[in-house]
C-alpha cells in the first residue's frame, strides 16, 4: 500500500508540477488572444464592457479545460506511451511479470489515477491565468478598467460553467492516460516503434478529447 502511494505521488508530481509551467504560459496567451478576438467581433456591434463576461465564460467552459488537456496529451500522454513502449521492446515488462509484479498495478494504475486527478487541478490554474491574460489586454490595449472587466465577469458568472469545465477535464485526463498506457503496452518494432507509439498516443488522445468535449457538452448543457 505504501509503495502504491509513493508511485502515485511520483506520477502526480510528474504530471501536475511538471506540466504547470507550460499550462500557465499557454493559458495566459489564450486569455490574451480571447480578449482580442472578442474585441474584434464586438467592434461596432456590442459594447466592449461585455468583454469580461463573454471571455470568462468561454475560458471556464471550453478554452481552459480543452487547451489544458491538449497540453497534457502532448506532454504526458505521448511520454507515457514512449516510456512504457521502451520498457515493452526492451522486455523490462516481461521481467516484471516474471518477478510476479503486475505491470497494470505497478505501471498503469498510478499513471491513470494521477492524470485523472491532476488535469482538473491544472485546468483551474489555466482558467485563472487565462483570465489574467484577458484582463491585461482589456486594461492596457482596450481601455477597460479592472472594475469594468470584473463587473462584467460577475454579471454573467455561473458556478455551473466552472464546474462543467472541471468535470469535463476529469474525463480528458483519464482518457489521455488510458490511451498512453494502451498504446505503450502494445508497442513493437524497436526504437522506431516507440517513436510511432508516442505520435499515435498524442493523435488519439487529442482526437478523443475533442470528441469527448462534444459529447459531454450535449449532456451537461
XYZ file of C-alpha atoms in Angstrom:
221
model
C 0.000 0.000 0.000
C 2.839 2.373 0.911
C 4.639 1.552 -2.339
C 1.452 2.202 -4.351
C 1.074 5.591 -2.639
C 4.663 6.535 -3.474
C 4.183 5.538 -7.111
C 1.003 7.627 -7.308
C 2.615 10.686 -5.694
C 5.576 10.433 -8.060
C 3.260 10.406 -11.084
C 1.158 13.259 -9.674
C 4.313 15.343 -9.308
C 5.447 14.449 -12.822
C 2.089 15.193 -14.436
C 0.923 18.095 -12.270
C 4.018 20.020 -11.219
C 5.926 19.166 -14.390
C 3.127 20.388 -16.659
C 2.227 23.520 -14.685
C 4.697 25.982 -16.318
C 3.568 25.013 -19.836
C -0.117 25.159 -18.857
C 0.361 28.626 -17.347
C 2.143 30.026 -20.405
C -0.455 28.664 -22.833
C -3.318 29.723 -20.554
C -2.024 33.295 -20.285
C -1.710 33.780 -24.032
C -5.056 32.048 -24.615
C -6.712 34.629 -22.385
C -4.954 37.472 -24.209
C -5.997 36.187 -27.638
C -9.561 35.622 -26.407
C -9.850 39.256 -25.336
C -8.555 40.481 -28.692
C -10.905 38.100 -30.523
C -13.896 39.308 -28.523
C -12.958 42.943 -29.143
C -12.639 42.280 -32.893
C -16.106 40.714 -33.038
C -17.722 43.311 -30.758
C -16.318 46.303 -32.643
C -19.166 48.437 -33.949
C -21.818 45.986 -32.703
C -21.601 45.487 -28.927
C -20.081 47.495 -26.094
C -16.591 46.453 -25.008
C -17.843 46.488 -21.407
C -19.259 42.999 -22.052
C -15.842 41.513 -22.885
C -15.197 40.323 -19.317
C -18.346 38.219 -19.116
C -18.016 36.809 -22.619
C -14.346 35.892 -22.383
C -14.598 34.410 -18.878
C -17.458 32.100 -19.849
C -15.557 30.904 -22.933
C -12.484 30.249 -20.770
C -14.327 28.422 -17.995
C -16.442 26.209 -20.265
C -14.159 25.472 -23.220
C -10.767 27.081 -23.572
C -9.322 26.278 -20.136
C -10.326 22.594 -19.973
C -9.680 21.719 -23.626
C -6.352 23.509 -24.064
C -5.004 22.226 -20.744
C -5.998 18.696 -21.792
C -4.332 19.052 -25.207
C -1.146 20.189 -23.466
C -1.288 17.136 -21.204
C -1.937 14.884 -24.207
C 1.214 16.204 -25.879
C 3.457 16.211 -22.842
C 2.133 13.356 -20.704
C 0.124 11.035 -22.977
C 2.945 10.775 -25.500
C 5.599 10.356 -22.798
C 3.615 7.555 -21.123
C 3.426 5.723 -24.462
C 7.142 6.266 -25.084
C 8.151 5.201 -21.576
C 6.039 2.053 -21.497
C 6.845 1.330 -25.135
C 10.562 1.404 -24.358
C 10.025 -0.944 -21.415
C 7.990 -3.226 -23.684
C 10.527 -3.510 -26.529
C 13.437 -3.944 -24.088
C 11.484 -6.730 -22.326
C 11.506 -4.935 -18.954
C 7.759 -5.532 -18.654
C 8.306 -9.256 -19.253
C 10.929 -9.181 -16.490
C 8.433 -7.566 -14.084
C 5.878 -10.260 -14.851
C 8.473 -12.992 -14.300
C 9.104 -11.500 -10.830
C 5.392 -11.656 -10.047
C 4.893 -7.866 -10.304
C 1.736 -6.787 -12.118
C 2.523 -4.173 -14.828
C -1.056 -2.928 -14.548
C -0.740 -2.204 -10.828
C 2.900 -1.043 -10.905
C 2.948 0.950 -14.170
C -0.551 1.661 -15.468
C -2.736 2.408 -12.444
C -0.552 5.181 -10.902
C -0.346 6.998 -14.254
C -4.081 6.780 -14.971
C -5.128 7.832 -11.452
C -2.581 10.670 -11.354
C -3.707 12.087 -14.707
C -7.379 11.831 -13.696
C -6.663 13.791 -10.510
C -4.170 16.348 -11.791
C -5.735 17.509 -15.077
C -8.727 19.126 -13.278
C -6.293 20.957 -10.976
C -4.250 22.133 -13.947
C -7.474 23.277 -15.605
C -8.267 25.506 -12.608
C -4.806 27.099 -12.896
C -5.306 27.514 -16.652
C -8.645 29.260 -16.063
C -7.165 31.703 -13.560
C -4.105 32.621 -15.624
C -6.198 32.945 -18.808
C -8.476 35.381 -17.024
C -5.424 37.421 -16.010
C -4.265 37.445 -19.642
C -7.670 38.756 -20.727
C -7.532 41.458 -18.035
C -4.093 42.605 -19.221
C -5.288 43.065 -22.825
C -8.566 44.678 -21.753
C -6.783 47.074 -19.409
C -3.726 48.083 -21.423
C -4.971 47.858 -25.010
C -8.786 48.170 -24.992
C -9.160 50.904 -22.402
C -11.282 48.946 -19.923
C -10.692 49.375 -16.202
C -10.298 46.331 -13.989
C -13.601 47.237 -12.282
C -15.469 47.299 -15.599
C -13.962 43.959 -16.631
C -14.748 42.147 -13.389
C -18.204 43.729 -13.087
C -18.976 42.087 -16.429
C -17.482 38.777 -15.217
C -19.687 38.860 -12.114
C -22.775 39.769 -14.143
C -22.500 36.715 -16.379
C -20.795 34.323 -13.946
C -22.450 30.950 -13.330
C -20.962 28.338 -10.994
C -22.221 25.660 -13.380
C -19.841 26.912 -16.086
C -16.766 26.417 -13.883
C -17.931 23.057 -12.544
C -18.779 21.814 -16.037
C -15.298 22.672 -17.309
C -13.597 20.951 -14.367
C -15.929 17.959 -14.701
C -15.008 17.559 -18.362
C -11.306 17.738 -17.530
C -11.637 14.649 -15.299
C -12.591 12.626 -18.386
C -9.920 14.319 -20.508
C -7.166 13.340 -18.062
C -8.453 9.799 -17.707
C -8.740 9.082 -21.432
C -5.328 10.646 -22.167
C -3.564 8.364 -19.684
C -5.545 5.275 -20.734
C -4.606 5.808 -24.376
C -0.945 6.399 -23.467
C -0.838 3.206 -21.410
C -2.659 1.118 -24.021
C -0.514 2.317 -26.934
C 2.676 1.964 -24.883
C 1.963 -1.625 -23.849
C 1.166 -2.568 -27.469
C 4.454 -1.180 -28.794
C 6.657 -3.331 -31.013
C 9.392 -2.757 -33.566
C 12.249 -1.326 -31.507
C 13.138 2.368 -31.413
C 11.057 3.170 -34.495
C 8.046 1.530 -32.884
C 8.495 3.619 -29.731
C 8.546 6.810 -31.801
C 5.421 5.781 -33.689
C 3.636 4.906 -30.435
C 4.421 8.321 -28.996
C 2.923 10.099 -32.005
C -0.048 7.745 -32.139
C -0.831 8.276 -28.460
C -0.888 12.059 -28.883
C -3.062 11.968 -32.014
C -5.565 9.539 -30.477
C -5.692 11.452 -27.186
C -6.195 14.834 -28.895
C -8.979 13.448 -31.100
C -10.620 11.713 -28.132
C -10.552 14.915 -26.079
C -12.364 16.867 -28.800
C -14.942 14.111 -29.330
C -15.499 13.776 -25.580
C -15.824 17.548 -25.336
C -18.699 17.491 -27.814
C -20.435 14.532 -26.140
C -20.122 15.965 -22.625
C -21.295 19.377 -23.822
C -24.516 17.875 -25.194
C -25.067 16.003 -21.906
C -24.273 18.864 -19.498
C -25.854 21.770 -21.366
